Amino acid sequence: MPAPSAGTRLAVFGGVYANHRALRAVLDDARARGAARTFCLGDLGGFGPHPDRAIETLREAGVPSVRGNLDGTVGHDRPDCACGYCDPRDLHFSQRSFDYAVARTSPVHKAWLRDLPERITLTIAGRRLLLCHGSPRRVNEFLWESTCSDDFLEWLCDDSGADVILCSHTGLHWWRTLPSGRQVINAGALGRPANDGRAIAWYAELEIGGGIGVSFRPVPYDHEALAREMEAEGLPAEFIATIRTGWWTTCLENMPARERARGRF
Amino acid sequence: MRADAVPEQPLLHLDALWIQVAGTRCNLACTHCFVSCGPDVDRLGLLGRAQVRERVAEARPLGVREFYFTGGEPFLHPELLEILADTLAVGPCTVLTNGTLFTDARIQRLARLSAESRYALELRVSLDGERAADHDAFRGPGSFERTLDGLRRCAAAGLLPIVTVTRHGDDDPLAFAERVAAMLRAAGLPRPRLKLLPLFRLGRADAGAPETLAGLTDFDPTRLQCSGCRAVSSAGVHVCPLLVDEPAGRMGDRLADALVPFPVSHSACVTCWVSGVTCANV
């Protein structure tokens, strides 16, 4: 049996949500760990403060990004975020977050956001990777771990011609190797904690060589400084509590029972 | 398209397979039931465990994402828990129930299934508004309190049921949701989950006014839930869970017969179109 070849290391994250402090911490971590390439799965603004700061950090670092639902709707000054929520309370908070992002994102960055590609495809070590925001078929589809059958994920891979699907949008990270050997990796959200009581950022690290290794990297950052910025900007106390405590307080009604039970609210 | 033509809705992908496991059998006889179910109603029979397995097996090569169990009242089915265990090995399952038949033994088994399964097990419990008087007017005296009792005992066992609430009138959705959540917290559910539904116009709730989608010029093929679902009952395969009891909704004997586009000619199609609502959890 041949020795496993040294793989290509990728860093992948989505859901920056204007958390420029977590973004810098993650980019530093990926660089320190020798990631050959870094990718963003969209949703640059919304939720956090000063959306231009995260966009500028990402653009300066030359990190390619796909277009999340928020990037399209902020970029085009649409009336709502198109996150796909249906609960009135979730809609109320997503609207507050969206209105702030539209008001505070500069025109030059809006133009950049709306021109982001819907997907990025690349081939590494013979594997076809597809990077998208929600799912390959819909920018705001929620791919939760507990509500995606293997059969459905196999179909998504068939339908999109991918060996590895990388997605975000739900805000919670997970990954699965399917019976066919193909993989689906939800990188979760960088800018919001993973609803587990830890006020940190997460991203996915892929090691692609003879096989594919996937791990999720926890990255501490100065969340207290971010929370203070959010207070100064008058953002909702519920969002600030999430940044400080690591527990989600909003956008909970689309979450399935399994994932919901792990949280506090 | 002719000006009076009814749009045809293609099945874009089978996201949800609805399984009318309890047929039209129900322990309640709600005045607004869209399938007009009740204790002595057997137009649609129970689906046996083997029949459900067969239907699930038909759906798997189509890449089905999730399964919904409905009726009638699914907990009247003597094999429901075994059927859930079978199906949870394949994909996520949701049971739509009136919440009045949660014995402690059933709740314990549901909690175990939920904890041991790879996939989500959702319980969806229906309430008609936030007041016992409204709910009981539709469902019979005492049913509101029985449903709340079932919900409380689910919560005590660590289950997080989704409470589906039918909204009447022009109430502000946020104010309504907050009032219902507050009522449920006061009733002993520390973490209520909500899904709001409009009142549908079919079965006993049909107001009778014929309206159609004929001639619609901006038909969006992703808006209606029949772009992503089919329903199976003892009578065959139907376009969606709302039209299992309507002759026009039946598409064939097997799922393979029901993959063709569906002309959206029913008055319920208008409600779906106008409200953008889905019977799915989200």
XYZ file of C-alpha atoms in Angstrom:
547
model
C 0.000 0.000 0.000
C 1.521 3.356 -1.024
C 2.203 5.891 1.648
C -0.435 8.585 1.696
C 0.709 11.610 -0.275
C 0.878 14.964 1.428
C -2.513 16.516 0.829
C -3.645 19.946 -0.212
C -4.975 21.847 2.760
C -7.997 24.094 2.282
C -9.693 26.438 4.719
C -13.401 27.029 4.086
C -15.880 29.155 5.999
C -19.255 30.794 5.430
C -21.560 33.166 7.270
C -19.140 35.955 8.184
C -22.098 38.122 9.273
C -19.927 41.225 9.600
C -17.829 39.643 12.335
C -14.582 41.233 11.169
C -12.753 40.266 14.371
C -13.549 36.569 14.010
C -12.670 36.783 10.312
C -9.183 38.126 11.032
C -8.622 35.452 13.674
C -9.678 32.678 11.288
C -7.561 34.009 8.403
C -4.552 34.128 10.766
C -5.215 30.576 11.954
C -5.577 29.223 8.398
C -2.355 30.967 7.350
C -0.483 29.631 10.385
C -1.658 26.113 9.578
C -0.438 26.359 6.007
C -3.742 26.353 4.176
C -2.912 26.441 0.471
C -6.191 28.108 -0.375
C -9.026 29.704 1.558
C -12.633 30.095 0.415
C -15.707 31.879 1.709
C -19.225 30.489 1.245
C -21.034 33.823 1.392
C -23.185 36.013 3.676
C -20.638 38.710 4.449
C -22.992 41.150 6.212
C -25.986 41.039 8.530
C -26.049 40.457 12.293
C -22.724 42.116 13.197
C -21.408 45.700 13.145
C -19.804 47.768 10.367
C -20.281 45.345 7.438
C -17.657 47.089 5.293
C -14.884 46.049 7.688
C -15.299 42.312 7.099
C -15.738 42.804 3.361
C -12.536 44.866 3.194
C -10.633 42.258 5.217
C -11.815 39.470 2.934
C -11.065 41.407 -0.242
C -7.617 42.457 0.956
C -6.817 38.831 1.759
C -7.874 37.866 -1.772
C -10.223 35.160 -0.513
C -12.669 34.045 -3.238
C -16.291 33.929 -2.142
C -19.571 32.642 -3.473
C -22.659 34.819 -3.176
C -24.879 34.131 -0.170
C -28.535 35.119 -0.082
C -27.596 38.200 1.981
C -24.883 39.234 -0.470
C -27.411 39.237 -3.311
C -30.128 41.028 -1.386
C -27.813 43.611 0.243
C -25.981 44.084 -3.070
C -29.235 44.808 -4.899
C -30.908 46.798 -2.065
C -33.771 44.328 -2.048
C -36.556 44.721 0.544
C -35.621 41.660 2.637
C -32.763 39.234 3.229
C -34.322 36.138 1.557
C -32.890 33.989 4.347
C -35.908 31.677 4.045
C -37.317 32.176 7.536
C -41.033 31.732 8.066
C -41.516 32.464 11.771
C -42.665 36.032 12.522
C -40.087 36.557 15.286
C -37.235 35.253 13.124
C -38.456 37.479 10.296
C -38.570 40.477 12.641
C -34.939 40.049 13.731
C -33.638 39.156 10.293
C -35.294 42.318 8.958
C -33.622 44.509 11.603
C -30.289 42.912 10.807
C -30.850 43.246 7.069
C -31.955 46.904 7.196
C -28.796 47.738 9.133
C -26.606 45.885 6.613
C -28.234 47.629 3.639
C -27.860 51.029 5.283
C -24.214 50.504 6.289
C -22.663 48.726 3.303
C -20.938 51.093 0.901
C -22.029 51.220 -2.763
C -18.659 49.968 -3.962
C -18.916 46.873 -1.769
C -22.550 46.329 -2.764
C -21.413 46.154 -6.379
C -18.798 43.583 -5.400
C -21.310 41.539 -3.402
C -23.879 41.319 -6.164
C -21.249 40.215 -8.666
C -20.041 37.281 -6.584
C -20.535 33.908 -8.302
C -23.357 31.630 -7.168
C -20.953 28.716 -7.015
C -17.258 27.900 -7.320
C -16.108 24.568 -8.717
C -12.598 23.210 -8.569
C -10.901 19.874 -9.044
C -8.263 18.764 -6.556
C -6.600 15.340 -6.675
C -9.258 14.207 -9.149
C -12.171 15.249 -6.936
C -14.758 17.747 -8.063
C -15.521 20.226 -5.307
C -18.615 22.418 -5.462
C -18.757 25.447 -3.177
C -22.162 27.042 -2.650
C -24.014 28.956 0.047
C -27.232 27.033 0.813
C -27.232 24.042 -1.498
C -26.203 23.455 -5.107
C -29.801 23.977 -6.175
C -30.891 26.925 -4.013
C -28.970 29.736 -2.356
C -31.179 29.750 0.752
C -31.793 26.028 1.247
C -31.088 24.844 4.803
C -28.995 21.669 4.825
C -29.188 20.631 8.482
C -27.440 17.466 9.538
C -30.548 15.809 10.980
C -32.905 16.626 8.094
C -30.845 15.483 5.106
C -31.229 11.805 4.226
C -28.274 10.089 2.598
C -30.482 9.491 -0.451
C -31.152 13.208 -0.781
C -27.491 14.175 -0.444
C -26.487 11.521 -3.001
C -29.056 13.038 -5.355
C -27.623 16.532 -4.776
C -24.154 15.212 -5.673
C -25.524 13.485 -8.805
C -27.540 16.510 -9.826
C -24.648 18.927 -9.416
C -21.871 16.624 -10.613
C -19.924 17.051 -7.380
C -17.813 14.634 -5.352
C -17.648 17.089 -2.475
C -20.310 19.688 -1.698
C -19.311 22.533 0.598
C -22.154 24.655 1.921
C -23.125 26.984 4.794
C -26.392 28.935 5.460
C -27.634 26.937 8.477
C -24.955 28.360 10.779
C -24.160 24.944 12.289
C -21.224 22.879 10.986
C -21.313 19.157 10.213
C -20.052 16.772 7.611
C -20.864 13.309 6.310
C -19.319 10.722 4.037
C -22.128 9.257 1.925
C -22.494 5.560 1.043
C -21.016 6.377 -2.408
C -17.888 7.809 -0.751
C -18.770 11.382 -1.710
C -18.868 14.069 0.948
C -21.111 16.885 2.074
C -19.510 19.442 4.365
C -21.477 22.241 5.964
C -18.869 24.735 7.146
C -21.353 26.415 9.477
C -20.914 30.105 10.217
C -17.759 31.976 11.070
C -19.500 35.063 12.410
C -21.964 33.479 14.780
C -21.139 30.874 17.439
C -22.322 27.281 16.940
C -25.123 27.464 19.557
C -23.045 25.436 21.998
C -22.248 27.972 24.697
C -18.763 28.751 23.321
C -18.232 32.328 22.151
C -15.772 31.401 19.391
C -15.547 31.136 15.592
C -15.450 27.946 13.501
C -14.180 27.008 10.064
C -13.667 23.810 8.086
C -10.228 22.484 7.253
C -9.941 19.981 4.402
C -6.929 17.810 3.691
C -7.259 16.483 0.154
C -4.841 13.818 -1.024
C -5.372 10.071 -1.272
C -8.506 10.621 0.801
C -10.239 13.634 2.239
C -9.793 14.586 5.847
C -12.270 17.034 7.320
C -12.038 18.789 10.649
C -13.620 21.858 12.161
C -11.287 24.332 13.780
C -12.428 26.296 16.846
C -10.892 29.782 16.870
C -11.125 32.149 19.834
C -11.322 35.867 19.084
C -12.090 39.063 20.988
C -15.860 38.549 21.106
C -16.242 41.064 23.918
C -14.811 43.821 21.707
C -17.257 42.826 18.978
C -20.157 42.869 21.429
C -19.201 46.420 22.490
C -19.108 47.541 18.868
C -22.557 46.058 18.375
C -23.849 47.934 21.413
C -22.414 51.173 20.107
C -24.182 50.555 16.806
C -27.526 49.949 18.515
C -27.862 46.379 17.250
C -30.427 44.144 18.995
C -29.565 42.979 22.516
C -30.533 39.451 21.427
C -27.705 39.397 18.840
C -25.197 40.758 21.339
C -26.175 38.094 23.865
C -25.449 35.423 21.239
C -21.961 36.837 20.594
C -21.229 36.992 24.343
C -22.684 33.633 25.386
C -22.394 31.332 22.375
C -26.128 30.528 22.479
C -28.503 31.485 19.666
C -31.420 33.656 20.741
C -33.025 34.218 17.309
C -33.390 32.464 13.931
C -34.334 29.302 15.805
C -37.614 28.246 14.230
C -36.111 26.705 11.091
C -33.849 24.559 13.236
C -34.857 20.875 13.538
C -35.613 19.277 16.914
C -32.261 17.495 17.122
C -30.157 20.622 16.676
C -32.560 22.757 18.690
C -32.351 20.437 21.683
C -28.590 21.029 21.916
C -29.072 24.778 22.373
C -30.390 26.741 25.303
C -33.375 28.522 23.675
C -50.434 29.482 -22.699
C -54.111 30.159 -23.370
C -55.598 32.897 -21.225
C -57.904 30.428 -19.460
C -55.389 27.562 -19.185
C -54.522 26.202 -15.736
C -50.749 26.216 -15.055
C -49.051 22.823 -14.855
C -46.751 22.331 -11.870
C -43.750 20.065 -12.538
C -42.316 17.922 -9.746
C -38.856 19.475 -9.495
C -37.633 16.984 -6.915
C -39.239 14.687 -4.350
C -38.240 16.535 -1.173
C -41.090 15.227 0.976
C -43.080 12.022 0.852
C -46.337 12.360 2.777
C -47.688 9.108 4.131
C -51.410 9.079 5.025
C -50.641 6.295 7.461
C -53.886 6.489 9.460
C -56.168 7.048 6.485
C -59.265 9.029 7.491
C -59.448 7.523 10.994
C -59.342 10.075 13.778
C -60.467 10.224 17.384
C -61.734 13.763 16.788
C -64.166 15.059 14.157
C -63.041 18.659 13.708
C -65.471 20.902 11.918
C -62.723 22.355 9.693
C -60.883 19.096 8.810
C -59.651 19.317 5.222
C -59.744 15.512 4.821
C -63.052 15.313 6.744
C -61.768 12.583 9.100
C -63.446 11.119 12.161
C -63.932 8.074 14.401
C -66.182 6.234 11.947
C -64.696 7.529 8.720
C -62.884 4.881 6.685
C -62.865 6.203 3.140
C -59.083 5.864 3.322
C -57.741 2.876 5.259
C -54.659 2.416 7.405
C -51.388 1.758 5.577
C -49.702 -1.344 6.985
C -46.047 -1.519 7.948
C -45.164 -3.491 4.792
C -47.045 -1.032 2.578
C -45.163 1.896 4.111
C -41.861 0.102 3.600
C -42.748 -0.435 -0.040
C -43.638 3.233 -0.550
C -40.458 4.372 1.188
C -38.428 1.993 -0.983
C -40.032 3.491 -4.105
C -39.093 6.993 -2.962
C -35.453 6.279 -2.099
C -34.057 6.110 -5.668
C -35.731 9.481 -6.297
C -33.541 11.029 -3.607
C -36.348 11.736 -1.147
C -35.228 14.042 1.649
C -37.841 13.483 4.391
C -41.089 11.763 5.376
C -44.296 13.089 6.938
C -46.857 10.846 8.644
C -50.410 12.015 8.780
C -54.044 10.919 8.767
C -56.441 11.011 10.355
C -54.654 10.691 13.634
C -51.401 8.710 13.196
C -51.345 7.562 16.832
C -54.504 5.520 16.182
C -52.324 3.282 13.990
C -51.284 0.207 16.004
C -47.915 -0.068 14.200
C -46.969 3.601 14.080
C -43.927 3.338 16.351
C -42.528 0.380 14.387
C -43.163 2.232 11.134
C -41.335 5.268 12.503
C -38.383 3.138 13.563
C -38.212 1.606 10.042
C -38.432 4.960 8.312
C -36.059 6.845 10.602
C -33.332 4.505 9.361
C -33.852 6.053 5.904
C -34.536 9.713 6.597
C -36.033 12.358 8.884
C -39.658 11.846 9.938
C -42.399 14.165 11.119
C -45.676 13.023 12.674
C -48.670 15.357 12.462
C -50.917 14.682 15.430
C -53.710 16.272 17.424
C -51.691 15.516 20.561
C -54.533 13.875 22.465
C -53.198 10.292 22.373
C -49.771 10.702 23.977
C -49.704 7.956 26.580
C -46.625 7.928 28.809
C -45.474 4.684 27.188
C -45.707 6.244 23.712
C -43.852 9.347 24.816
C -41.038 7.243 26.297
C -40.722 5.286 23.067
C -40.790 8.443 20.973
C -38.079 9.996 23.136
C -35.941 6.875 22.703
C -36.473 6.809 18.938
C -35.610 10.488 18.736
C -32.412 10.037 20.745
C -31.242 6.908 18.931
C -32.014 7.887 15.332
C -29.519 9.378 12.887
C -32.238 11.674 11.656
C -34.644 14.160 13.196
C -37.958 12.930 14.563
C -40.407 15.815 14.677
C -43.802 15.832 16.339
C -46.213 18.435 15.055
C -49.182 19.129 17.232
C -52.101 21.212 16.027
C -53.814 23.992 17.960
C -56.596 26.167 16.634
C -55.719 29.507 18.076
C -54.519 30.430 21.532
C -57.773 30.008 23.433
C -59.510 26.836 24.559
C -62.858 28.243 23.387
C -61.650 28.650 19.766
C -59.906 25.283 19.659
C -62.736 23.361 21.302
C -65.311 24.973 18.999
C -63.584 23.152 16.115
C -62.407 20.024 17.898
C -64.842 19.311 20.679
C -65.021 20.195 24.406
C -61.899 19.465 26.446
C -59.608 18.822 23.474
C -57.531 21.988 24.029
C -56.640 20.920 27.564
C -55.906 17.338 26.439
C -53.578 18.640 23.742
C -51.768 20.944 26.190
C -51.381 18.040 28.577
C -49.798 15.953 25.795
C -47.457 18.812 24.919
C -46.388 19.237 28.553
C -45.564 15.562 28.903
C -43.591 15.595 25.620
C -41.579 18.547 26.914
C -40.968 16.763 30.224
C -39.509 13.824 28.253
C -37.093 16.156 26.424
C -39.050 16.242 23.160
C -39.544 19.579 21.439
C -42.800 19.340 19.497
C -43.683 21.940 16.903
C -47.034 23.507 17.686
C -48.881 24.250 14.464
C -51.307 27.079 15.075
C -53.999 28.143 12.683
C -54.240 31.886 12.525
C -57.632 33.420 12.010
C -58.417 36.846 10.682
C -55.967 39.654 10.120
C -54.073 39.437 13.394
C -50.489 40.749 13.210
C -48.360 37.578 12.831
C -45.620 38.671 15.276
C -48.078 39.723 17.984
C -50.020 36.494 17.451
C -46.889 34.301 17.628
C -45.735 36.060 20.803
C -49.124 35.614 22.445
C -49.232 31.908 21.564
C -45.662 31.379 22.782
C -46.473 33.155 26.059
C -49.601 31.017 26.498
C -47.581 27.839 25.912
C -44.863 28.898 28.363
C -47.501 29.619 30.978
C -48.991 26.184 30.253
C -45.676 24.511 31.085
C -43.738 24.368 27.794
C -40.460 26.173 28.503
C -39.295 26.198 24.842
C -42.299 26.351 22.518
C -41.695 25.906 18.780
C -44.303 27.382 16.471
C -45.517 27.041 12.928
C -48.314 29.344 11.808
C -50.809 28.245 9.163
C -53.647 30.032 7.407
C -57.067 28.384 7.337
C -57.438 26.273 4.183
C -60.500 26.275 1.991
C -61.347 22.656 1.316
C -63.098 19.733 2.940
C -65.357 21.083 5.668
C -63.542 24.400 5.585
C -64.355 25.088 1.936
C -66.203 28.377 1.744
C -67.437 27.286 -1.662
C -66.271 30.283 -3.664
C -64.622 28.912 -6.825
C -61.358 30.617 -7.671
C -58.638 29.184 -9.862
C -55.135 29.894 -11.042
C -56.300 29.796 -14.670
C -54.706 32.448 -16.805
C -51.973 33.255 -14.277
C -49.197 34.918 -16.242
C -46.416 35.010 -13.634
C -46.559 31.382 -12.501
C -43.474 30.565 -10.407
C -42.773 26.806 -10.537
C -40.966 26.861 -7.167
C -43.728 28.498 -5.120
C -46.153 25.609 -4.683
C -45.284 22.715 -2.393
C -46.326 20.208 -5.097
C -43.052 21.163 -6.813
C -41.396 19.043 -4.125
C -43.852 16.521 -2.693
C -46.206 13.633 -3.296
C -48.578 11.921 -0.867
C -49.432 8.237 -0.589
C -52.581 6.732 0.913
C -54.444 3.438 0.766
C -56.056 4.827 -2.420
C -52.790 5.436 -4.297
C -50.488 8.373 -4.917
C -51.703 11.959 -4.715
C -50.195 15.269 -5.672
C -49.983 16.693 -2.137
C -51.219 16.034 1.406
C -54.093 18.490 1.035
C -55.645 16.742 -1.956
C -55.546 13.096 -0.792
C -59.329 13.048 -0.561
C -60.086 14.915 -3.773
C -60.496 12.820 -6.951
C -58.534 15.383 -8.975
C -55.544 14.996 -6.649
C -55.004 11.291 -7.337
C -52.148 10.699 -9.795
C -51.799 6.912 -9.939
C -51.093 3.688 -8.100
C -47.338 4.023 -7.702
C -44.902 6.889 -7.267
C -43.564 6.239 -10.761
C -47.042 7.188 -12.084
C -46.998 10.479 -10.212
C -43.826 12.159 -11.451
C -45.584 14.064 -14.237
C -46.676 17.729 -13.972
C -49.937 18.468 -12.159
C -52.544 20.978 -13.390
C -53.168 23.221 -10.367
C -56.909 23.521 -10.788
C -58.215 23.097 -7.217
C -59.348 25.943 -4.967
C -56.746 24.756 -2.418
C -54.081 25.423 -5.070
C -55.181 29.060 -4.954
C -54.690 29.191 -1.174
C -51.217 27.647 -1.507
C -50.342 30.075 -4.259
C -51.649 33.175 -2.536
C -50.250 32.396 0.935
C -47.017 30.708 -0.208
C -47.637 28.265 2.627
C -46.188 24.779 2.883
C -47.472 21.827 4.906
C -43.816 20.919 5.553
C -42.206 21.988 8.833
C -40.503 25.006 7.251
